[in-house]
Structure formats: structure tokens, C-alpha cells
Amino acid sequence: MLFPVTGSTPQEYPSGMAKPVLTIGLLGYQFMGKAHSNAYRQVGRYFDLPVEIRMKTICGRNEAKVRQAAEVFGWEGHETDWRKVIADPEIDIIDISTPGNTHCEMAIAAAEAGKILFCEKPIGNTLSEAEKMAEAVRKSGKPSAVFHNYRKAPAVALAKRMIDEGKIGKIFHFRACYLQDWIADPNFPIVWRLNKEVAGSGTHGDICSHIIDMGRYLVGEMKEVNGLLHTFVTERPIAGEIDDRMGASTTGEMGKVDVDDASIFLCHFESGALGTFEASRFAVGRKNYNRFELYGSKGSLIFNMERMNELEYYNNEDPVGTQGFRVIQATEGGHPYAGQYWPVGHIIGYEHTFMNLVADAVTAVHDGREPSPNMEEGLKNQRVLDAVERSSVGRCWVSL
Ligand code: SOE
């Protein structure tokens, strides 16, 4: 059942009345396929949603592996041809969680088939692809969502609430880093995330896109950027059989690496704030170190995904002599999303950020509103990715 996207008001369903159903077709079954499947399966058990979610079909090229994924993740069925999933009249939402080189064709086909599109980040491998995808979604008139899941961590959503309430005042600095180290070993093979033809870029699109989204979400749009993309290891073993943890066996042959290992850039925000962004897969010792520091005239905020339930807050208006960074544990009922899960102090994890995003998105779809972030935001993210790449090549500032 598709919902009128034009401004329908939230509907209250009297108890006992069947809720409308949103039927999902998921394209992709590996890391993000697993995270999205868990979110679709679990979200209705923690949120009182105005819809039922039907996990109909999961799709992947390897029949044996996608059949197993359907059984393990709880899908009604599985498919190896993504076009058949898009053609299924029972499916309302197409979720694209495959490697980046498949996103554009899938998204356009889904939009042209009148499906609601949920898409992993970054939406495309190039700005040109992202523009075509966003245009197809606009033409469809259907809502969309993009899985910038870190916005949906309670501590991050609390930071956004505090900024919007004026508690931080005028923002001077936004400093973000997203540091991993899973390919610091030069013997790690060239898996798809290290292959430009498949992934579009390396660290830049994969994880710098997340901190770009965080900057846009918390501070606003960027005016100009100046970046540097760098590859530390230019030759690696060619990958053989992939495993389920982003790794693979090797074939014994060596191949050229054509993507960035690190992506660093400065920006001027339209607000006048300054931004510094640093993403790397060579930060030895950092595993998923997605962190920001935000400094304003009335106060400052610090978030670290590896301590995702905490938000450090400095209130510049505390009485002199008592000022200092304090840790807010974002697990209280009044904190965004936290009340859906456990009593105060009983923390949540990475998988809950996807559940929170799905809860927001399907509720918005039901209410006839646009989810956030949606494909338009995904396109703005891609414009920043593209500008930083151009500035790195040109060794100059690039305006957005
Ligand atoms: C690999 O860097 C990765 O899986 C990203 O692709 C995800 O977007 C991020 O959430 C976790 O790390």
C-alpha cells in the first residue's frame, strides 16, 4: 500500500485496527544488508510505528549466500535478479545496500517503477550519477531516505537539539575525524571498497561522506573547500574469495590501488564557521573512530562514536569556577530515541542507529512527509565529495 505523499495528516489507528503495511525489497546482503535487515526486523518491537514492515525479498548475485541471508535475517524470500525485485508490485520500498557502482542504475529503475527509495551512502560513485538519481526520485514524486545513520545516535540528535535551542550560540569551529585502520597492513587485498570502478573512491566516499553529513546536519551548508586525497599503499594483493568482515583471500597476484587511503579537507561554512575534516583507514589503533568537536560562543560539544552514548558538553555560562566539560549520558527517556529502548544508563549500540533511522523514515512515509536525510541531502553530500576531489587535484580552494 502506498501512502499519499501530499501532506496527509498522521493517522491514529484505533487498537485492533490493522495498520497499513510497507513492503520492503532489499538489494544487498553483506555488511549493510545485515544492518538494514536487523533494523527492519527489530524496529517495530521498540517503536510504536503507524505501519507494519513486511520484509519480503532480499537480493544478491550469489544464490546460496543470499538464500542463507534470507533465512538468517528473516526475509520471506530471496532473489538474484534485482530487476525482478523492482518489478514486484507488492514492494513499496526498494533499499539499495549494494556496492556503489550499482546504485545509479538501480535507483533510476526503482524511481521509474514508482518505488520509494532508501539508499546507502554515498548515493552515487560520481556527482553526475547522484544528480541523475536525485532527478529520477524528484520525477517519481515519492519520498526517499539515505542511510547517514550516525545522525540518529541519541547523543548526536541531542547535540542537534541543543544547537537548535541556542545552547551553543554562534559556532566558530567544527572539527571532525573518521579514523579506521583495517587496511594499514599493505598485504590486505584489493577488496571492492579499494576499487575505484566499484566504490567510486576509497576513504573519501566511504567514511568522509559520514563526517560531511555530520557537518551539514549540525552546522549547515559549506561555501568552499580545500582538500587532499592521498594513497599510502599503491600496490596490494588482488582479492580472491571475500569474507563477511570486509576482507578476502588473495590470488597471489599484485594489483594497483586506484583509490585514496586518506581524505583531509578544510571548509568555510556559509554560517562563517570553519571546518576541518580528516578521514583515514591508516589511523593505526582507531577502529571506528567517528568523532566531532564543535566550539561555539555559549558552549561546546564533543561526540565520539566509540563512546556513542555520551555527549561531552561545556557550558560557557556556568558560574565561573565551576566550568568544565561534563559528560551527558544520552540514555534518559527525554533524550532522542533513548526512551524507546531501556531504562536510563542501559546503553545502546551501532545497530540502533539504523533502527532509529528506519523508524523516522517509515513514519515520515506514512505521514506523507519527506524523511531526513533524503536523496536531496545525499546529492548535497555528493557535491561536497566532488568539490573536495577537484580541490585535491587542482591544489586549490573550490567553491560549492
Ligand atoms: C567501512 O568503512 C564501513 O562499513 C562504512 O562503509 C560504513 O558506512 C560505516 O558506518 C562503517 O564502516
mmCIF file of C-alpha atoms and ligand atoms in Angstrom:
data_model
loop_
_atom_site.group_PDB
_atom_site.id
_atom_site.type_symbol
_atom_site.label_atom_id
_atom_site.label_comp_id
_atom_site.label_asym_id
_atom_site.label_seq_id
_atom_site.Cartn_x
_atom_site.Cartn_y
_atom_site.Cartn_z
ATOM 1 C CA MET A 1 0.000 0.000 0.000
ATOM 2 C CA LEU A 2 1.488 3.380 -0.988
ATOM 3 C CA PHE A 3 0.742 6.422 1.099
ATOM 4 C CA PRO A 4 -0.316 9.779 -0.300
ATOM 5 C CA VAL A 5 2.910 11.779 -0.201
ATOM 6 C CA THR A 6 0.965 15.044 -0.435
ATOM 7 C CA GLY A 7 0.555 16.237 3.140
ATOM 8 C CA SER A 8 -1.672 13.613 4.650
ATOM 9 C CA THR A 9 -2.045 14.089 8.386
ATOM 10 C CA PRO A 10 -0.742 11.470 10.806
ATOM 11 C CA GLN A 11 -3.382 8.831 11.277
ATOM 12 C CA GLU A 12 -4.165 7.298 14.631
ATOM 13 C CA TYR A 13 -5.058 3.638 14.321
ATOM 14 C CA PRO A 14 -7.541 2.516 16.944
ATOM 15 C CA SER A 15 -6.249 -0.562 18.759
ATOM 16 C CA GLY A 16 -7.189 -3.689 16.927
ATOM 17 C CA MET A 17 -7.385 -1.954 13.545
ATOM 18 C CA ALA A 18 -4.825 -3.329 11.096
ATOM 19 C CA LYS A 19 -2.012 -0.880 10.403
ATOM 20 C CA PRO A 20 -1.072 -0.242 6.758
ATOM 21 C CA VAL A 21 1.847 -2.332 5.540
ATOM 22 C CA LEU A 22 5.085 -1.106 3.946
ATOM 23 C CA THR A 23 6.708 -3.943 1.988
ATOM 24 C CA ILE A 24 10.494 -3.883 1.574
ATOM 25 C CA GLY A 25 12.800 -5.229 -1.138
ATOM 26 C CA LEU A 26 16.457 -5.097 -0.034
ATOM 27 C CA LEU A 27 19.213 -5.126 -2.667
ATOM 28 C CA GLY A 28 22.406 -6.279 -0.950
ATOM 29 C CA TYR A 29 23.037 -8.804 1.834
ATOM 30 C CA GLN A 30 26.514 -8.212 3.215
ATOM 31 C CA PHE A 31 27.521 -5.722 5.975
ATOM 32 C CA MET A 32 24.901 -3.044 5.256
ATOM 33 C CA GLY A 33 22.360 -5.673 4.193
ATOM 34 C CA LYS A 34 22.794 -7.258 7.619
ATOM 35 C CA ALA A 35 22.474 -3.906 9.445
ATOM 36 C CA HIS A 36 19.378 -2.898 7.458
ATOM 37 C CA SER A 37 17.744 -6.339 7.853
ATOM 38 C CA ASN A 38 18.185 -6.138 11.618
ATOM 39 C CA ALA A 39 16.625 -2.666 11.634
ATOM 40 C CA TYR A 40 13.560 -3.716 9.626
ATOM 41 C CA ARG A 41 13.087 -6.826 11.764
ATOM 42 C CA GLN A 42 13.544 -5.168 15.155
ATOM 43 C CA VAL A 43 12.241 -1.599 14.793
ATOM 44 C CA GLY A 44 8.553 -2.462 15.283
ATOM 45 C CA ARG A 45 9.416 -4.207 18.559
ATOM 46 C CA TYR A 46 10.766 -0.960 20.086
ATOM 47 C CA PHE A 47 8.829 1.813 18.342
ATOM 48 C CA ASP A 48 5.038 2.083 18.149
ATOM 49 C CA LEU A 49 5.077 2.652 14.379
ATOM 50 C CA PRO A 50 1.999 3.694 12.371
ATOM 51 C CA VAL A 51 2.857 0.966 9.853
ATOM 52 C CA GLU A 52 3.760 -2.708 9.758
ATOM 53 C CA ILE A 53 7.041 -3.527 7.967
ATOM 54 C CA ARG A 54 6.950 -6.596 5.700
ATOM 55 C CA MET A 55 10.390 -7.989 4.893
ATOM 56 C CA LYS A 56 9.511 -9.605 1.571
ATOM 57 C CA THR A 57 12.667 -10.047 -0.557
ATOM 58 C CA ILE A 58 16.428 -9.800 -0.112
ATOM 59 C CA CYS A 59 18.524 -9.816 -3.274
ATOM 60 C CA GLY A 60 22.113 -10.723 -4.124
ATOM 61 C CA ARG A 61 24.041 -12.264 -7.013
ATOM 62 C CA ASN A 62 25.245 -15.346 -5.126
ATOM 63 C CA GLU A 63 22.167 -17.586 -4.807
ATOM 64 C CA ALA A 64 23.495 -19.779 -1.999
ATOM 65 C CA LYS A 65 24.654 -16.802 0.075
ATOM 66 C CA VAL A 66 21.516 -14.707 -0.416
ATOM 67 C CA ARG A 67 19.291 -17.726 0.347
ATOM 68 C CA GLN A 68 21.177 -18.146 3.640
ATOM 69 C CA ALA A 69 20.884 -14.399 4.323
ATOM 70 C CA ALA A 70 17.107 -14.596 3.810
ATOM 71 C CA GLU A 71 16.859 -17.429 6.340
ATOM 72 C CA VAL A 72 19.209 -15.886 8.911
ATOM 73 C CA PHE A 73 17.968 -12.269 8.622
ATOM 74 C CA GLY A 74 14.248 -13.148 8.441
ATOM 75 C CA TRP A 75 13.158 -12.366 4.866
ATOM 76 C CA GLU A 76 10.152 -14.116 3.269
ATOM 77 C CA GLY A 77 12.122 -14.810 0.114
ATOM 78 C CA HIS A 78 15.269 -14.107 -1.874
ATOM 79 C CA GLU A 79 16.130 -13.185 -5.452
ATOM 80 C CA THR A 80 19.297 -12.979 -7.586
ATOM 81 C CA ASP A 81 17.879 -10.562 -10.199
ATOM 82 C CA TRP A 82 17.372 -7.060 -8.749
ATOM 83 C CA ARG A 83 15.132 -6.101 -11.694
ATOM 84 C CA LYS A 84 12.567 -8.696 -10.602
ATOM 85 C CA VAL A 85 12.508 -7.204 -7.102
ATOM 86 C CA ILE A 86 11.870 -3.730 -8.525
ATOM 87 C CA ALA A 87 9.147 -5.159 -10.806
ATOM 88 C CA ASP A 88 7.310 -6.782 -7.861
ATOM 89 C CA PRO A 89 4.007 -4.839 -7.494
ATOM 90 C CA GLU A 90 3.764 -5.784 -3.793
ATOM 91 C CA ILE A 91 7.012 -3.987 -2.934
ATOM 92 C CA ASP A 92 6.701 -0.362 -1.751
ATOM 93 C CA ILE A 93 10.302 0.423 -0.744
ATOM 94 C CA ILE A 94 13.496 -0.513 -2.583
ATOM 95 C CA ASP A 95 16.528 -0.346 -0.270
ATOM 96 C CA ILE A 96 19.864 -0.134 -2.124
ATOM 97 C CA SER A 97 22.661 -1.549 0.048
ATOM 98 C CA THR A 98 24.992 -2.821 -2.668
ATOM 99 C CA PRO A 99 28.433 -1.528 -3.736
ATOM 100 C CA GLY A 100 28.383 1.961 -5.211
ATOM 101 C CA ASN A 101 28.740 1.074 -8.914
ATOM 102 C CA THR A 102 25.229 -0.457 -8.901
ATOM 103 C CA HIS A 103 23.392 2.389 -7.137
ATOM 104 C CA CYS A 104 22.620 4.645 -10.109
ATOM 105 C CA GLU A 105 21.010 2.061 -12.416
ATOM 106 C CA MET A 106 19.062 0.515 -9.539
ATOM 107 C CA ALA A 107 17.844 3.846 -8.162
ATOM 108 C CA ILE A 108 16.642 5.135 -11.533
ATOM 109 C CA ALA A 109 14.863 1.843 -12.262
ATOM 110 C CA ALA A 110 13.226 1.879 -8.807
ATOM 111 C CA ALA A 111 12.125 5.515 -9.139
ATOM 112 C CA GLU A 112 10.743 4.926 -12.642
ATOM 113 C CA ALA A 113 8.811 1.922 -11.240
ATOM 114 C CA GLY A 114 7.209 4.243 -8.676
ATOM 115 C CA LYS A 115 9.020 2.750 -5.690
ATOM 116 C CA ILE A 116 10.068 4.628 -2.560
ATOM 117 C CA LEU A 117 13.892 4.650 -2.483
ATOM 118 C CA PHE A 118 16.048 4.058 0.590
ATOM 119 C CA CYS A 119 19.728 4.216 -0.332
ATOM 120 C CA GLU A 120 23.090 3.693 1.387
ATOM 121 C CA LYS A 121 25.709 6.448 1.365
ATOM 122 C CA PRO A 122 27.221 7.878 -0.691
ATOM 123 C CA ILE A 123 24.283 7.724 -3.072
ATOM 124 C CA GLY A 124 26.415 7.585 -6.222
ATOM 125 C CA ASN A 125 30.013 6.947 -7.273
ATOM 126 C CA THR A 126 30.135 10.339 -9.023
ATOM 127 C CA LEU A 127 28.306 13.683 -8.839
ATOM 128 C CA SER A 128 26.853 13.016 -12.279
ATOM 129 C CA GLU A 129 25.319 9.750 -11.090
ATOM 130 C CA ALA A 130 23.968 11.408 -7.936
ATOM 131 C CA GLU A 131 22.328 14.177 -9.979
ATOM 132 C CA LYS A 132 20.598 11.626 -12.233
ATOM 133 C CA MET A 133 19.416 9.616 -9.212
ATOM 134 C CA ALA A 134 18.023 12.647 -7.386
ATOM 135 C CA GLU A 135 16.266 13.830 -10.557
ATOM 136 C CA ALA A 136 14.650 10.400 -11.056
ATOM 137 C CA VAL A 137 13.377 10.468 -7.459
ATOM 138 C CA ARG A 138 12.042 14.020 -7.907
ATOM 139 C CA LYS A 139 10.166 12.920 -11.047
ATOM 140 C CA SER A 140 8.700 9.926 -9.205
ATOM 141 C CA GLY A 141 7.137 12.207 -6.594
ATOM 142 C CA LYS A 142 7.946 9.600 -3.979
ATOM 143 C CA PRO A 143 9.775 10.185 -0.654
ATOM 144 C CA SER A 144 13.314 8.865 -0.143
ATOM 145 C CA ALA A 145 15.863 8.251 2.598
ATOM 146 C CA VAL A 146 19.681 7.968 2.776
ATOM 147 C CA PHE A 147 21.415 5.892 5.471
ATOM 148 C CA HIS A 148 23.545 8.528 7.153
ATOM 149 C CA ASN A 149 22.863 6.582 10.326
ATOM 150 C CA TYR A 150 25.192 8.454 12.691
ATOM 151 C CA ARG A 151 22.783 11.420 12.806
ATOM 152 C CA LYS A 152 20.407 9.053 14.578
ATOM 153 C CA ALA A 153 22.652 8.259 17.542
ATOM 154 C CA PRO A 154 20.828 9.714 20.585
ATOM 155 C CA ALA A 155 23.879 11.781 21.597
ATOM 156 C CA VAL A 156 24.181 13.287 18.104
ATOM 157 C CA ALA A 157 20.463 14.057 17.889
ATOM 158 C CA LEU A 158 20.769 15.638 21.364
ATOM 159 C CA ALA A 159 23.658 17.790 20.095
ATOM 160 C CA LYS A 160 21.462 18.931 17.218
ATOM 161 C CA ARG A 161 18.629 19.762 19.649
ATOM 162 C CA MET A 162 20.994 21.786 21.877
ATOM 163 C CA ILE A 163 22.356 23.715 18.865
ATOM 164 C CA ASP A 164 18.846 24.444 17.595
ATOM 165 C CA GLU A 165 17.811 25.609 21.094
ATOM 166 C CA GLY A 166 20.690 28.126 21.050
ATOM 167 C CA LYS A 167 22.606 26.491 23.904
ATOM 168 C CA ILE A 168 25.865 26.544 21.890
ATOM 169 C CA GLY A 169 25.495 30.026 20.462
ATOM 170 C CA LYS A 170 27.440 31.061 17.350
ATOM 171 C CA ILE A 171 29.526 28.143 16.106
ATOM 172 C CA PHE A 172 33.179 29.022 15.397
ATOM 173 C CA HIS A 173 34.758 25.618 14.761
ATOM 174 C CA PHE A 174 33.565 22.186 13.622
ATOM 175 C CA ARG A 175 36.338 19.583 13.710
ATOM 176 C CA ALA A 176 35.546 16.007 12.638
ATOM 177 C CA CYS A 177 37.524 12.868 12.048
ATOM 178 C CA TYR A 178 36.540 9.375 10.997
ATOM 179 C CA LEU A 179 39.519 7.080 11.578
ATOM 180 C CA GLN A 180 39.828 3.347 10.922
ATOM 181 C CA ASP A 181 42.850 1.097 10.445
ATOM 182 C CA TRP A 182 41.564 -2.020 8.706
ATOM 183 C CA ILE A 183 43.825 -1.643 5.638
ATOM 184 C CA ALA A 184 47.006 -0.312 7.283
ATOM 185 C CA ASP A 185 48.534 -3.757 6.553
ATOM 186 C CA PRO A 186 49.917 -3.494 2.984
ATOM 187 C CA ASN A 187 49.084 -7.185 2.500
ATOM 188 C CA PHE A 188 45.352 -6.502 2.882
ATOM 189 C CA PRO A 189 43.879 -7.340 -0.544
ATOM 190 C CA ILE A 190 42.116 -5.058 -3.017
ATOM 191 C CA VAL A 191 38.504 -5.691 -1.954
ATOM 192 C CA TRP A 192 35.646 -3.774 -3.607
ATOM 193 C CA ARG A 193 35.979 -0.782 -1.232
ATOM 194 C CA LEU A 194 39.535 -0.336 -2.594
ATOM 195 C CA ASN A 195 38.497 -0.491 -6.258
ATOM 196 C CA LYS A 196 37.553 2.859 -7.847
ATOM 197 C CA GLU A 197 35.423 1.247 -10.585
ATOM 198 C CA VAL A 198 33.226 -0.380 -7.901
ATOM 199 C CA ALA A 199 33.377 2.034 -4.944
ATOM 200 C CA GLY A 200 33.976 5.351 -6.748
ATOM 201 C CA SER A 201 36.621 6.352 -4.213
ATOM 202 C CA GLY A 202 38.226 4.948 -1.084
ATOM 203 C CA THR A 203 38.095 6.523 2.362
ATOM 204 C CA HIS A 204 36.637 9.696 0.837
ATOM 205 C CA GLY A 205 33.229 8.379 -0.236
ATOM 206 C CA ASP A 206 33.056 5.566 2.284
ATOM 207 C CA ILE A 207 33.633 7.384 5.583
ATOM 208 C CA CYS A 208 34.457 11.042 4.852
ATOM 209 C CA SER A 209 30.905 11.214 3.478
ATOM 210 C CA HIS A 210 29.658 10.488 7.022
ATOM 211 C CA ILE A 211 31.507 13.408 8.630
ATOM 212 C CA ILE A 212 30.472 15.674 5.755
ATOM 213 C CA ASP A 213 26.868 14.752 6.567
ATOM 214 C CA MET A 214 27.535 15.435 10.255
ATOM 215 C CA GLY A 215 28.905 18.901 9.437
ATOM 216 C CA ARG A 216 25.951 19.728 7.185
ATOM 217 C CA TYR A 217 23.483 18.402 9.833
ATOM 218 C CA LEU A 218 24.966 20.277 12.803
ATOM 219 C CA VAL A 219 26.477 23.441 11.271
ATOM 220 C CA GLY A 220 24.886 23.890 7.831
ATOM 221 C CA GLU A 221 25.959 24.159 4.207
ATOM 222 C CA MET A 222 29.567 24.602 3.126
ATOM 223 C CA LYS A 223 30.690 27.526 0.951
ATOM 224 C CA GLU A 224 34.159 26.397 -0.180
ATOM 225 C CA VAL A 225 36.589 23.558 0.474
ATOM 226 C CA ASN A 226 40.279 22.794 0.127
ATOM 227 C CA GLY A 227 41.241 19.142 0.259
ATOM 228 C CA LEU A 228 43.901 16.488 -0.058
ATOM 229 C CA LEU A 229 43.274 12.867 -1.023
ATOM 230 C CA HIS A 230 46.255 10.563 -0.537
ATOM 231 C CA THR A 231 47.146 6.897 -1.131
ATOM 232 C CA PHE A 232 49.803 5.414 1.169
ATOM 233 C CA VAL A 233 49.952 1.900 -0.349
ATOM 234 C CA THR A 234 49.780 1.937 -4.140
ATOM 235 C CA GLU A 235 50.072 -1.821 -4.786
ATOM 236 C CA ARG A 236 48.284 -4.677 -2.984
ATOM 237 C CA PRO A 237 47.444 -8.387 -3.442
ATOM 238 C CA ILE A 238 44.410 -8.965 -5.675
ATOM 239 C CA ALA A 239 41.427 -10.277 -3.693
ATOM 240 C CA GLY A 240 40.057 -13.806 -4.093
ATOM 241 C CA GLU A 241 37.047 -15.082 -2.100
ATOM 242 C CA ILE A 242 35.528 -12.310 0.020
ATOM 243 C CA ASP A 243 34.646 -12.957 3.681
ATOM 244 C CA ASP A 244 31.817 -11.389 5.697
ATOM 245 C CA ARG A 245 34.029 -8.897 7.520
ATOM 246 C CA MET A 246 35.154 -6.655 4.653
ATOM 247 C CA GLY A 247 38.171 -8.932 3.992
ATOM 248 C CA ALA A 248 39.092 -11.588 1.391
ATOM 249 C CA SER A 249 41.609 -14.288 0.462
ATOM 250 C CA THR A 250 44.294 -13.404 -2.111
ATOM 251 C CA THR A 251 45.058 -14.771 -5.569
ATOM 252 C CA GLY A 252 48.821 -14.385 -5.265
ATOM 253 C CA GLU A 253 48.842 -11.652 -7.948
ATOM 254 C CA MET A 254 49.506 -7.976 -7.133
ATOM 255 C CA GLY A 255 47.397 -5.040 -8.380
ATOM 256 C CA LYS A 256 47.484 -1.239 -8.447
ATOM 257 C CA VAL A 257 45.427 0.652 -5.846
ATOM 258 C CA ASP A 258 43.410 3.431 -7.534
ATOM 259 C CA VAL A 259 41.577 4.920 -4.543
ATOM 260 C CA ASP A 260 42.510 7.197 -1.639
ATOM 261 C CA ASP A 261 43.591 5.836 1.749
ATOM 262 C CA ALA A 262 43.079 9.192 3.481
ATOM 263 C CA SER A 263 40.937 12.244 2.774
ATOM 264 C CA ILE A 264 41.516 15.567 4.553
ATOM 265 C CA PHE A 265 39.920 18.959 3.910
ATOM 266 C CA LEU A 266 39.238 22.436 5.254
ATOM 267 C CA CYS A 267 35.988 24.291 4.690
ATOM 268 C CA HIS A 268 34.316 27.647 5.157
ATOM 269 C CA PHE A 269 30.688 27.085 6.187
ATOM 270 C CA GLU A 270 28.070 29.534 4.899
ATOM 271 C CA SER A 271 27.437 30.412 8.573
ATOM 272 C CA GLY A 272 31.006 31.748 8.927
ATOM 273 C CA ALA A 273 32.175 28.747 10.943
ATOM 274 C CA LEU A 274 35.403 26.967 9.984
ATOM 275 C CA GLY A 275 35.536 23.209 9.403
ATOM 276 C CA THR A 276 38.362 20.668 9.464
ATOM 277 C CA PHE A 277 37.698 17.106 8.299
ATOM 278 C CA GLU A 278 40.006 14.086 8.421
ATOM 279 C CA ALA A 279 39.172 10.566 7.287
ATOM 280 C CA SER A 280 41.684 7.730 7.127
ATOM 281 C CA ARG A 281 41.899 3.967 7.040
ATOM 282 C CA PHE A 282 45.523 4.149 8.267
ATOM 283 C CA ALA A 283 44.974 5.550 11.752
ATOM 284 C CA VAL A 284 46.522 2.542 13.444
ATOM 285 C CA GLY A 285 44.632 1.751 16.643
ATOM 286 C CA ARG A 286 41.424 3.522 15.623
ATOM 287 C CA LYS A 287 38.631 1.055 14.698
ATOM 288 C CA ASN A 288 35.525 3.173 14.024
ATOM 289 C CA TYR A 289 36.642 6.481 15.499
ATOM 290 C CA ASN A 290 33.950 8.798 14.191
ATOM 291 C CA ARG A 291 34.325 11.924 16.317
ATOM 292 C CA PHE A 292 33.451 15.605 16.218
ATOM 293 C CA GLU A 293 34.268 18.651 18.305
ATOM 294 C CA LEU A 294 32.042 21.720 17.968
ATOM 295 C CA TYR A 295 33.014 25.031 19.564
ATOM 296 C CA GLY A 296 30.511 27.857 19.984
ATOM 297 C CA SER A 297 30.193 31.165 21.787
ATOM 298 C CA LYS A 298 27.953 29.776 24.552
ATOM 299 C CA GLY A 299 29.333 26.275 24.763
ATOM 300 C CA SER A 300 30.991 23.307 23.106
ATOM 301 C CA LEU A 301 30.129 19.709 22.279
ATOM 302 C CA ILE A 302 32.248 16.598 21.724
ATOM 303 C CA PHE A 303 30.989 13.243 20.372
ATOM 304 C CA ASN A 304 32.923 10.011 19.777
ATOM 305 C CA MET A 305 31.149 7.042 18.123
ATOM 306 C CA GLU A 306 33.355 4.642 20.069
ATOM 307 C CA ARG A 307 31.600 6.075 23.194
ATOM 308 C CA MET A 308 28.340 6.663 21.343
ATOM 309 C CA ASN A 309 26.015 7.038 24.376
ATOM 310 C CA GLU A 310 27.966 10.037 25.700
ATOM 311 C CA LEU A 311 27.992 13.711 24.732
ATOM 312 C CA GLU A 312 30.613 15.969 26.291
ATOM 313 C CA TYR A 313 29.268 19.458 26.964
ATOM 314 C CA TYR A 314 30.979 22.639 28.095
ATOM 315 C CA ASN A 315 28.557 25.373 29.177
ATOM 316 C CA ASN A 316 30.309 28.735 28.897
ATOM 317 C CA GLU A 317 27.548 30.240 31.016
ATOM 318 C CA ASP A 318 28.165 28.042 34.069
ATOM 319 C CA PRO A 319 29.258 30.109 37.077
ATOM 320 C CA VAL A 320 32.954 30.952 36.887
ATOM 321 C CA GLY A 321 34.955 28.493 38.932
ATOM 322 C CA THR A 322 32.547 25.644 38.151
ATOM 323 C CA GLN A 323 33.032 25.483 34.375
ATOM 324 C CA GLY A 324 34.333 22.357 32.740
ATOM 325 C CA PHE A 325 33.430 19.666 30.213
ATOM 326 C CA ARG A 326 30.826 17.343 31.617
ATOM 327 C CA VAL A 327 29.588 14.045 30.180
ATOM 328 C CA ILE A 328 25.898 13.778 29.380
ATOM 329 C CA GLN A 329 24.856 10.146 29.137
ATOM 330 C CA ALA A 330 22.235 10.285 26.365
ATOM 331 C CA THR A 331 20.215 7.351 27.689
ATOM 332 C CA GLU A 332 17.431 9.158 29.510
ATOM 333 C CA GLY A 333 13.810 8.936 28.394
ATOM 334 C CA GLY A 334 13.844 12.589 27.326
ATOM 335 C CA HIS A 335 16.855 12.121 25.057
ATOM 336 C CA PRO A 336 16.107 11.456 21.360
ATOM 337 C CA TYR A 337 15.317 7.769 20.680
ATOM 338 C CA ALA A 338 16.808 6.622 24.031
ATOM 339 C CA GLY A 339 13.411 6.167 25.656
ATOM 340 C CA GLN A 340 12.446 3.588 23.021
ATOM 341 C CA TYR A 341 14.873 1.043 24.425
ATOM 342 C CA TRP A 342 15.964 0.647 28.047
ATOM 343 C CA PRO A 343 15.894 2.464 31.402
ATOM 344 C CA VAL A 344 18.461 5.238 31.909
ATOM 345 C CA GLY A 345 22.086 4.044 31.832
ATOM 346 C CA HIS A 346 21.364 0.884 29.849
ATOM 347 C CA ILE A 347 23.243 1.842 26.713
ATOM 348 C CA ILE A 348 22.534 1.083 23.057
ATOM 349 C CA GLY A 349 24.770 0.352 20.042
ATOM 350 C CA TYR A 350 25.643 0.834 16.379
ATOM 351 C CA GLU A 351 22.695 -1.263 15.180
ATOM 352 C CA HIS A 352 20.221 1.034 16.973
ATOM 353 C CA THR A 353 21.246 3.991 14.810
ATOM 354 C CA PHE A 354 19.848 2.081 11.805
ATOM 355 C CA MET A 355 16.658 1.219 13.728
ATOM 356 C CA ASN A 356 16.196 4.888 14.658
ATOM 357 C CA LEU A 357 16.704 5.933 11.022
ATOM 358 C CA VAL A 358 14.176 3.350 9.774
ATOM 359 C CA ALA A 359 11.639 4.374 12.440
ATOM 360 C CA ASP A 360 11.894 8.021 11.380
ATOM 361 C CA ALA A 361 11.801 7.174 7.672
ATOM 362 C CA VAL A 362 8.795 4.832 7.616
ATOM 363 C CA THR A 363 6.846 7.154 9.925
ATOM 364 C CA ALA A 364 7.564 10.077 7.591
ATOM 365 C CA VAL A 365 6.483 7.971 4.595
ATOM 366 C CA HIS A 366 3.252 7.064 6.392
ATOM 367 C CA ASP A 367 2.580 10.700 7.328
ATOM 368 C CA GLY A 368 3.234 11.960 3.800
ATOM 369 C CA ARG A 369 6.426 13.788 4.830
ATOM 370 C CA GLU A 370 9.957 13.619 3.402
ATOM 371 C CA PRO A 371 12.369 11.544 5.522
ATOM 372 C CA SER A 372 15.639 13.228 6.549
ATOM 373 C CA PRO A 373 18.208 12.753 5.237
ATOM 374 C CA ASN A 374 16.733 12.085 1.812
ATOM 375 C CA MET A 375 18.149 11.893 -1.716
ATOM 376 C CA GLU A 376 18.318 15.696 -1.977
ATOM 377 C CA GLU A 377 20.626 15.669 1.076
ATOM 378 C CA GLY A 378 22.512 12.762 -0.468
ATOM 379 C CA LEU A 379 23.073 14.920 -3.554
ATOM 380 C CA LYS A 380 24.353 17.848 -1.453
ATOM 381 C CA ASN A 381 26.762 15.426 0.239
ATOM 382 C CA GLN A 382 27.974 14.248 -3.166
ATOM 383 C CA ARG A 383 28.560 17.872 -4.244
ATOM 384 C CA VAL A 384 30.961 18.301 -1.298
ATOM 385 C CA LEU A 385 32.721 14.993 -2.083
ATOM 386 C CA ASP A 386 33.171 16.130 -5.686
ATOM 387 C CA ALA A 387 34.403 19.613 -4.742
ATOM 388 C CA VAL A 388 36.994 18.179 -2.354
ATOM 389 C CA GLU A 389 38.236 15.762 -5.030
ATOM 390 C CA ARG A 390 38.551 18.641 -7.533
ATOM 391 C CA SER A 391 40.361 20.795 -4.997
ATOM 392 C CA SER A 392 42.805 17.960 -4.292
ATOM 393 C CA VAL A 393 43.582 17.575 -7.997
ATOM 394 C CA GLY A 394 43.840 21.329 -8.544
ATOM 395 C CA ARG A 395 45.570 22.025 -5.207
ATOM 396 C CA CYS A 396 43.230 24.980 -4.698
ATOM 397 C CA TRP A 397 40.061 26.184 -2.963
ATOM 398 C CA VAL A 398 36.852 25.091 -4.721
ATOM 399 C CA SER A 399 33.508 26.836 -4.195
ATOM 400 C CA LEU A 400 30.287 24.858 -3.866
HETATM 401 C C1 SOE B 1 33.507 0.698 6.201
HETATM 402 O O1 SOE B 1 34.319 1.777 6.295
HETATM 403 C C2 SOE B 1 32.168 0.986 6.863
HETATM 404 O O2 SOE B 1 31.436 -0.195 6.803
HETATM 405 C C3 SOE B 1 31.368 2.054 6.101
HETATM 406 O O3 SOE B 1 31.096 1.619 4.775
HETATM 407 C C4 SOE B 1 30.072 2.334 6.848
HETATM 408 O O4 SOE B 1 29.331 3.376 6.195
HETATM 409 C C5 SOE B 1 30.416 2.777 8.273
HETATM 410 O O5 SOE B 1 29.217 3.021 9.004
HETATM 411 C C6 SOE B 1 31.224 1.683 8.973
HETATM 412 O O6 SOE B 1 32.407 1.383 8.209
#
